[in-house]
PDB file of C-alpha atoms and ligand atoms in Angstrom:
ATOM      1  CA  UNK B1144      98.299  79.935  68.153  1.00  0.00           C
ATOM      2  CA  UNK B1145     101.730  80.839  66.487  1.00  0.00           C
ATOM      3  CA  UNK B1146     103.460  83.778  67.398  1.00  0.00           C
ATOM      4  CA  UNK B1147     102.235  86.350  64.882  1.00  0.00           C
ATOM      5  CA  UNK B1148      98.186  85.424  65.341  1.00  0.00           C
ATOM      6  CA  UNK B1149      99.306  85.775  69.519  1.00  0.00           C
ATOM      7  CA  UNK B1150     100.876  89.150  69.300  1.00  0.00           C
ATOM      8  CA  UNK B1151      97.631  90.434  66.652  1.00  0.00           C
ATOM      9  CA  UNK B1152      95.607  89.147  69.537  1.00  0.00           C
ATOM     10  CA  UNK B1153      97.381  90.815  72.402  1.00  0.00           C
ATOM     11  CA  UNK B1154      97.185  93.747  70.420  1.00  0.00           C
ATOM     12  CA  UNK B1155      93.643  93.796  69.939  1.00  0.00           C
ATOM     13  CA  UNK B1156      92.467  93.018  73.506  1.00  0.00           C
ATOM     14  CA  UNK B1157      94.924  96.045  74.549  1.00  0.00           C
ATOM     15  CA  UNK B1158      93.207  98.188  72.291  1.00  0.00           C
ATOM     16  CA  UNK B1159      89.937  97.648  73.379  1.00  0.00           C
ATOM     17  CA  UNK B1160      91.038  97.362  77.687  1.00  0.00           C
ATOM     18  CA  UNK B1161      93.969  99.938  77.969  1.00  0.00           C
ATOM     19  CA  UNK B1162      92.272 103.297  76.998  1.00  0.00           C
ATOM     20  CA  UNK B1163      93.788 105.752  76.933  1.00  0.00           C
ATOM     21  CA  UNK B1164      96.465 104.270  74.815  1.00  0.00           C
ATOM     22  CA  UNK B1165      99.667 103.912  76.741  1.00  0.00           C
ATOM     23  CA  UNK B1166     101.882 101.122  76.909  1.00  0.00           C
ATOM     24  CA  UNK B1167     103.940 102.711  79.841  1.00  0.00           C
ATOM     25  CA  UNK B1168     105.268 100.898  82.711  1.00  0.00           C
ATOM     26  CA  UNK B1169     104.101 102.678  86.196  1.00  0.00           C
ATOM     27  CA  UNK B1170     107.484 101.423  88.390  1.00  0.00           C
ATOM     28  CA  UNK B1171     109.734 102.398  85.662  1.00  0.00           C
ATOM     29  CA  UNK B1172     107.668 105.782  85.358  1.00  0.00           C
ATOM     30  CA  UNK B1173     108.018 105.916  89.433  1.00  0.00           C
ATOM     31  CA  UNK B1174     111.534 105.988  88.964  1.00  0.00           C
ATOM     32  CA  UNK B1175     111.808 108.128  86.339  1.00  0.00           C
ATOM     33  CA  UNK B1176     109.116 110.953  88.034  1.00  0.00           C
ATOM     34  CA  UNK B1177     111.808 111.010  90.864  1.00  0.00           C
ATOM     35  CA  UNK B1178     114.891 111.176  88.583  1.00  0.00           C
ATOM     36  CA  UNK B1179     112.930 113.925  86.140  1.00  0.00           C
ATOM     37  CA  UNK B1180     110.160 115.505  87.084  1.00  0.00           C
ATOM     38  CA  UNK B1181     109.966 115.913  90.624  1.00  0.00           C
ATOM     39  CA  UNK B1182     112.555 118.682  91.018  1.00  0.00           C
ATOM     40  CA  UNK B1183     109.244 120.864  89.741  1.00  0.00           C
ATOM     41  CA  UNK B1184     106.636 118.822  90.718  1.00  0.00           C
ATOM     42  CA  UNK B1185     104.893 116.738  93.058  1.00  0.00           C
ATOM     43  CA  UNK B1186     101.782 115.005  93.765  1.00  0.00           C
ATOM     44  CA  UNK B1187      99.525 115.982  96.523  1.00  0.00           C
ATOM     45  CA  UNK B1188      96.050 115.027  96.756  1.00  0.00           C
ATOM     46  CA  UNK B1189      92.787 116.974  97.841  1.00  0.00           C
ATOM     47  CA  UNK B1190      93.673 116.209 101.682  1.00  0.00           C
ATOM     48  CA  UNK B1191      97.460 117.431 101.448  1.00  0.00           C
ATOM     49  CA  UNK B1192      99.107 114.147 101.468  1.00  0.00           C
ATOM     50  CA  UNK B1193     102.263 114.260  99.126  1.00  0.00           C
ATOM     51  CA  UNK B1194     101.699 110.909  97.139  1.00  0.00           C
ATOM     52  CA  UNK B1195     105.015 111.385  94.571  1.00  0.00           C
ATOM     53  CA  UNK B1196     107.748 113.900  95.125  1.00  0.00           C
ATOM     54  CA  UNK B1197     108.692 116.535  98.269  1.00  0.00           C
ATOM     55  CA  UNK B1198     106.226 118.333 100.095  1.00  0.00           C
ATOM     56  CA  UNK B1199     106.186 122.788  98.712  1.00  0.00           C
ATOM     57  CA  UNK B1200     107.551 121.951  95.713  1.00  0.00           C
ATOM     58  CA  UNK B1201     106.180 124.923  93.200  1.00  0.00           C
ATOM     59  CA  UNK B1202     108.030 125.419  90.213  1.00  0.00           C
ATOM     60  CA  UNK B1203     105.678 123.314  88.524  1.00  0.00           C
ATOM     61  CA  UNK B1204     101.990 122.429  89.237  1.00  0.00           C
ATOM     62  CA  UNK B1205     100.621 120.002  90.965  1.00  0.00           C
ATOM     63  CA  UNK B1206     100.143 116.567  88.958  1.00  0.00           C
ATOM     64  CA  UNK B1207      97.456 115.188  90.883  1.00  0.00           C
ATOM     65  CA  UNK B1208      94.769 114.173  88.455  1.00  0.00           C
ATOM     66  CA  UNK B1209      96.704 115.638  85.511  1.00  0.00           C
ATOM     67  CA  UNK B1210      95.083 112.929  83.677  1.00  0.00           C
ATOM     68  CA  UNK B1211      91.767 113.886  82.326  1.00  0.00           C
ATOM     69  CA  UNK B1212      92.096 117.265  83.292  1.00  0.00           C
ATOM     70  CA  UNK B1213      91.805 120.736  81.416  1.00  0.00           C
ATOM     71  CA  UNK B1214      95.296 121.884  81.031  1.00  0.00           C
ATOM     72  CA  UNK B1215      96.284 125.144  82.740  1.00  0.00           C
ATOM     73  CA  UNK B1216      93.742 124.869  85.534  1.00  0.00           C
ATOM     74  CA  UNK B1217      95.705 123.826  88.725  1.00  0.00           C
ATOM     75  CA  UNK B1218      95.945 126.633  91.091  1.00  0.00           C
ATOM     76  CA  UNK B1219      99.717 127.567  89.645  1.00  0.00           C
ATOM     77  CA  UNK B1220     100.826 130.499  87.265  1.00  0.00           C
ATOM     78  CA  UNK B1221     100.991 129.533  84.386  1.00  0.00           C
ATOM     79  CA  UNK B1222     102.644 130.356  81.220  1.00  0.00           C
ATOM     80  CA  UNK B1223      99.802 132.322  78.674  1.00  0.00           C
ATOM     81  CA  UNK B1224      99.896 129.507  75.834  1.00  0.00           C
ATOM     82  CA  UNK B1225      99.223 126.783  78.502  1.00  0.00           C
ATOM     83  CA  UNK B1226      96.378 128.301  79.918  1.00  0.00           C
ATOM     84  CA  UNK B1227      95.084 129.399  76.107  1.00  0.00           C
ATOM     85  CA  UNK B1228      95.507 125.609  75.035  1.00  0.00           C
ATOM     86  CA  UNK B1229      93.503 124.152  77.646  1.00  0.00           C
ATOM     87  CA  UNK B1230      90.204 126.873  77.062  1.00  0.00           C
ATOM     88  CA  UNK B1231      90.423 125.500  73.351  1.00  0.00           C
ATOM     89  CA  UNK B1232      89.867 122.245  75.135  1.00  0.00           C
ATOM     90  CA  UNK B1233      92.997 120.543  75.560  1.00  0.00           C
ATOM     91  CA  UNK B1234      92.257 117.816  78.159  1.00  0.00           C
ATOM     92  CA  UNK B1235      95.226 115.897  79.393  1.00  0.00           C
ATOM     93  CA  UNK B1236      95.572 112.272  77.850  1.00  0.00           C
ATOM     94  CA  UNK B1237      98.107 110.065  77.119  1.00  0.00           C
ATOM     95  CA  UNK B1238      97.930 110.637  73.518  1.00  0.00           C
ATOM     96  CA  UNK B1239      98.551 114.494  74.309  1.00  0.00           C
ATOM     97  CA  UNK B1240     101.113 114.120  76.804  1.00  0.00           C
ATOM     98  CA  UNK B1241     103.497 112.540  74.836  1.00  0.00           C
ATOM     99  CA  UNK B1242     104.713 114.809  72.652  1.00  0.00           C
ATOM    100  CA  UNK B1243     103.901 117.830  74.881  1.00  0.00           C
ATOM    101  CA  UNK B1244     106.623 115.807  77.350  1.00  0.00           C
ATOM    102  CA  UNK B1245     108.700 115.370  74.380  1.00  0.00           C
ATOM    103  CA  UNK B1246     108.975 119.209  73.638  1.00  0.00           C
ATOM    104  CA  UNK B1247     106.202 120.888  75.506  1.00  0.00           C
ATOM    105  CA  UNK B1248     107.079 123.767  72.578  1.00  0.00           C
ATOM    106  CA  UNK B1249     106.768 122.860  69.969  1.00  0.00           C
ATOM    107  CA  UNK B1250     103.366 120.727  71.412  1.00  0.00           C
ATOM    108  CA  UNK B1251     101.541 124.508  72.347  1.00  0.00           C
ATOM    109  CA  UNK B1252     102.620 125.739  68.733  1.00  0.00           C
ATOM    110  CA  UNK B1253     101.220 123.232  66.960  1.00  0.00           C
ATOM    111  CA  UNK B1254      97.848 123.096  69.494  1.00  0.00           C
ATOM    112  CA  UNK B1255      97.609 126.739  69.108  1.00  0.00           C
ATOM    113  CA  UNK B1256      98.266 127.004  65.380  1.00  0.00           C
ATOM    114  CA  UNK B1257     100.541 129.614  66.466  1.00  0.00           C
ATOM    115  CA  UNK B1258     104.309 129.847  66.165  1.00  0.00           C
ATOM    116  CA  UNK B1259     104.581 132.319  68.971  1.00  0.00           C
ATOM    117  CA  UNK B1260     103.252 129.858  71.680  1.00  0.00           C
ATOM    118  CA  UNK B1261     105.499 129.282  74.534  1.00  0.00           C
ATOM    119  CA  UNK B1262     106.053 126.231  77.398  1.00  0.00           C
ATOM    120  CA  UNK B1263     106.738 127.905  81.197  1.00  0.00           C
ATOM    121  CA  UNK B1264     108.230 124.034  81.495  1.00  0.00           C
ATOM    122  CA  UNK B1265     111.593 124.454  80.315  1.00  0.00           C
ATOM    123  CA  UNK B1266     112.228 120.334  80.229  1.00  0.00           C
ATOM    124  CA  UNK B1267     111.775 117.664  77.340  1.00  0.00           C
ATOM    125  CA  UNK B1268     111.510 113.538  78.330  1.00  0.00           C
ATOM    126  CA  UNK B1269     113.994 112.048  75.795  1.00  0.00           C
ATOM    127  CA  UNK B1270     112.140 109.546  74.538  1.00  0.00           C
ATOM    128  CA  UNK B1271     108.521 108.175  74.402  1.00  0.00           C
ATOM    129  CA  UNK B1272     108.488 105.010  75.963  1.00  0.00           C
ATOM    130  CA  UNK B1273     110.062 107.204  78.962  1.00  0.00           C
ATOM    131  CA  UNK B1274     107.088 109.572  78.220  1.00  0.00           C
ATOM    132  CA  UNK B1275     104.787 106.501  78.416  1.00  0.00           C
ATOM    133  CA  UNK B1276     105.995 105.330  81.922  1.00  0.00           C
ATOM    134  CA  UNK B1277     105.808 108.632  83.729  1.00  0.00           C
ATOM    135  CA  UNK B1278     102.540 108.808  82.084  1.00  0.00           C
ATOM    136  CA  UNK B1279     101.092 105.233  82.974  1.00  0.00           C
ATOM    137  CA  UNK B1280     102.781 106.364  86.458  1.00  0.00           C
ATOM    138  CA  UNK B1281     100.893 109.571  86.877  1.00  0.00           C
ATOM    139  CA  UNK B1282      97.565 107.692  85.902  1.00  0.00           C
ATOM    140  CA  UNK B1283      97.580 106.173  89.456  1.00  0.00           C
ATOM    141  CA  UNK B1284      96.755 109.433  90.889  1.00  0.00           C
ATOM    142  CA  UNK B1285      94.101 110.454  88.180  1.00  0.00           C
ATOM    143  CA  UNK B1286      90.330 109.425  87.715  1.00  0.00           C
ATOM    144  CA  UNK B1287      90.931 108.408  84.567  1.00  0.00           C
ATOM    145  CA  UNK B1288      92.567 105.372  86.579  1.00  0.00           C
ATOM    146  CA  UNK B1289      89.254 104.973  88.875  1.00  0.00           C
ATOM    147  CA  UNK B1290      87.246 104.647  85.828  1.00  0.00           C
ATOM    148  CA  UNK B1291      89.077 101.708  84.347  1.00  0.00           C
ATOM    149  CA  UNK B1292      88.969  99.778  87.754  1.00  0.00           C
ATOM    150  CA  UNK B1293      85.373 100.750  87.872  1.00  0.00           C
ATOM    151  CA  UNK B1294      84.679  99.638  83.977  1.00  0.00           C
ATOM    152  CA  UNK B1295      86.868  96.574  84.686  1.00  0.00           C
ATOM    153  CA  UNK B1296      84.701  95.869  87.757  1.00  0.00           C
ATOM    154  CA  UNK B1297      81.589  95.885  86.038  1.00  0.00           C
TER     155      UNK B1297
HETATM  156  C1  HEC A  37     112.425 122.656  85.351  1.00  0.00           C
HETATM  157  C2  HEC A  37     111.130 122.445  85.954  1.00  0.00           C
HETATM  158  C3  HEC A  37     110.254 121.344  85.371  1.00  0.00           C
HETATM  159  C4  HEC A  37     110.570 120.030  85.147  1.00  0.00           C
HETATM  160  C5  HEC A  37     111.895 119.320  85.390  1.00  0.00           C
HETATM  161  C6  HEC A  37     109.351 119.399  84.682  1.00  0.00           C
HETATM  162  N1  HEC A  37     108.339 120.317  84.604  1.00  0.00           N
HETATM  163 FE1  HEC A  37     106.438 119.961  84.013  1.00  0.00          FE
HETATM  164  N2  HEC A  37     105.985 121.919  84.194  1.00  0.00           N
HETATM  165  C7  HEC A  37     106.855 122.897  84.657  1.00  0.00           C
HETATM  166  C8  HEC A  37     106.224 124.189  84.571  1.00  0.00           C
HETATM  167  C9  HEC A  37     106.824 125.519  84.979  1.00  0.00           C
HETATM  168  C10 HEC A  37     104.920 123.954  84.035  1.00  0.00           C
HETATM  169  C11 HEC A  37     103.878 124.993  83.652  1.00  0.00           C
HETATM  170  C12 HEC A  37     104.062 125.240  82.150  1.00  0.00           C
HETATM  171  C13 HEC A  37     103.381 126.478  81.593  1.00  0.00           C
HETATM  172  O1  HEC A  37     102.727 127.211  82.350  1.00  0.00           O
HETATM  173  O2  HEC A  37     103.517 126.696  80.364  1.00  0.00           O
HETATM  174  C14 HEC A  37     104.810 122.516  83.821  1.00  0.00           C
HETATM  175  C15 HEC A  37     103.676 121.896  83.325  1.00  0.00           C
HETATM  176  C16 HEC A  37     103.525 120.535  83.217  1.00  0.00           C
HETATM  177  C17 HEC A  37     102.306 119.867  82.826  1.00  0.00           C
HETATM  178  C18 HEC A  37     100.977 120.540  82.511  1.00  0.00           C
HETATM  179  C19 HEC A  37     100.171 120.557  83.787  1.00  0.00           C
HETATM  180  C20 HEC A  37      98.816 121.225  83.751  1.00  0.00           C
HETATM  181  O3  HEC A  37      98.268 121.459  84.845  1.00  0.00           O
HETATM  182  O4  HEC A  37      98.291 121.519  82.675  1.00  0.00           O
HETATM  183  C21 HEC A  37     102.564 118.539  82.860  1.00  0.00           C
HETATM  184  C22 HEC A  37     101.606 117.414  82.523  1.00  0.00           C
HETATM  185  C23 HEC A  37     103.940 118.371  83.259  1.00  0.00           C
HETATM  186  N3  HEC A  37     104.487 119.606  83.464  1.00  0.00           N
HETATM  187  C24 HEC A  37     104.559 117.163  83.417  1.00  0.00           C
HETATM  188  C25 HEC A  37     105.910 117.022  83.710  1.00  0.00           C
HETATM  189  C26 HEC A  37     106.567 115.736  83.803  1.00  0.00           C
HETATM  190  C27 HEC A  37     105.870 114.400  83.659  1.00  0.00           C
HETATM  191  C28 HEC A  37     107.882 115.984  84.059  1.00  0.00           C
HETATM  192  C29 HEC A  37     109.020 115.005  84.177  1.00  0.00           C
HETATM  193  C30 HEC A  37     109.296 114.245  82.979  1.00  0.00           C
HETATM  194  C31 HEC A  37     108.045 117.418  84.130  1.00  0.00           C
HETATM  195  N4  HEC A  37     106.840 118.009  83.921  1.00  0.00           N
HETATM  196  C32 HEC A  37     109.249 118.060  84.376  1.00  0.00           C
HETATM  197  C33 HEC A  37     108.128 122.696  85.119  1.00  0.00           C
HETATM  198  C34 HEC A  37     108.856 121.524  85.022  1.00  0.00           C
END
């Protein structure tokens, strides 16, 4: 198989195995959760234990099972636009989370069809395959991940 008939190939198999769509790297998103995000957020699980980040950090809500989840509904105050997205049925994927990391912004204006939406998270990721990694990294700690290792079981 030369090259160009091995990368098609590749391709195709990740299409069909890695849904969502995200071609992030969890260690390099590990590194960059601590270096970006965690000064707002953390990870804490249903039993308290901090998985990523410091213990009573609350700037920013909890990313536990981000992935998969209906935006705005952590217990955390959010921002209006946030909470407005998510009851028009914005459910956290990868495909989402991209460009809301990119410039959460202009993401809830464009969701919202409204020019006056506003983010609460005043950050943007610089690039997308940065986007990608924190993303693949916060997948860990989502079902999303549980159902892949359960559909890749069966
Ligand atoms: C300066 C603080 C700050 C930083 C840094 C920050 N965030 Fe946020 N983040 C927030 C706040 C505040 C909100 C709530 C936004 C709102 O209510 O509009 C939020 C919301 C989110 C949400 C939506 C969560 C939900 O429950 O719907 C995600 C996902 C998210 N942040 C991911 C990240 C990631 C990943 C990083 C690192 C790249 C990051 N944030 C960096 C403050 C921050």
């Amino acid at each position: 198989m030369n090259f160009k008939t091995g990368m098609a190939a590749a391709a195709f198999t990740l299409s069909l195995t890695a849904l969502p769509a995200f071609a992030g790297d969890p260690e390099a998103g590990a590194s960059a959760f601590q270096s970006q995000c965690q000064n707002c957020h953390n990870v804490v699980n249903e039993a308290g234990d901090v998985l990523a980040g410091r213990p009573n950090v609350r700037t920013g809500p909890n990313l536990y099972g981000v992935l998969g989840r209906q935006a705005g509904t952590e217990d955390f105050r959010y921002g209006a636009s946030l909470v407005e997205a998510g009851e028009a049925g914005l459910i956290w994927t990868a495909e989402e989370m991209v460009p809301y990391l990119l410039d959460p912004n202009s993401f809830l204006r464009e969701t919202l069809g409204n020019n006056r939406a506003r983010s609460q998270m005043s950050f943007r990721v610089r690039d997308e395959d940065t986007a990608n990694d924190i993303i693949a990294f916060l997948t860990q700690f989502s079902e999303i991940e549980e159902e892949e290792e359960a559909a890749e079981g069966s």
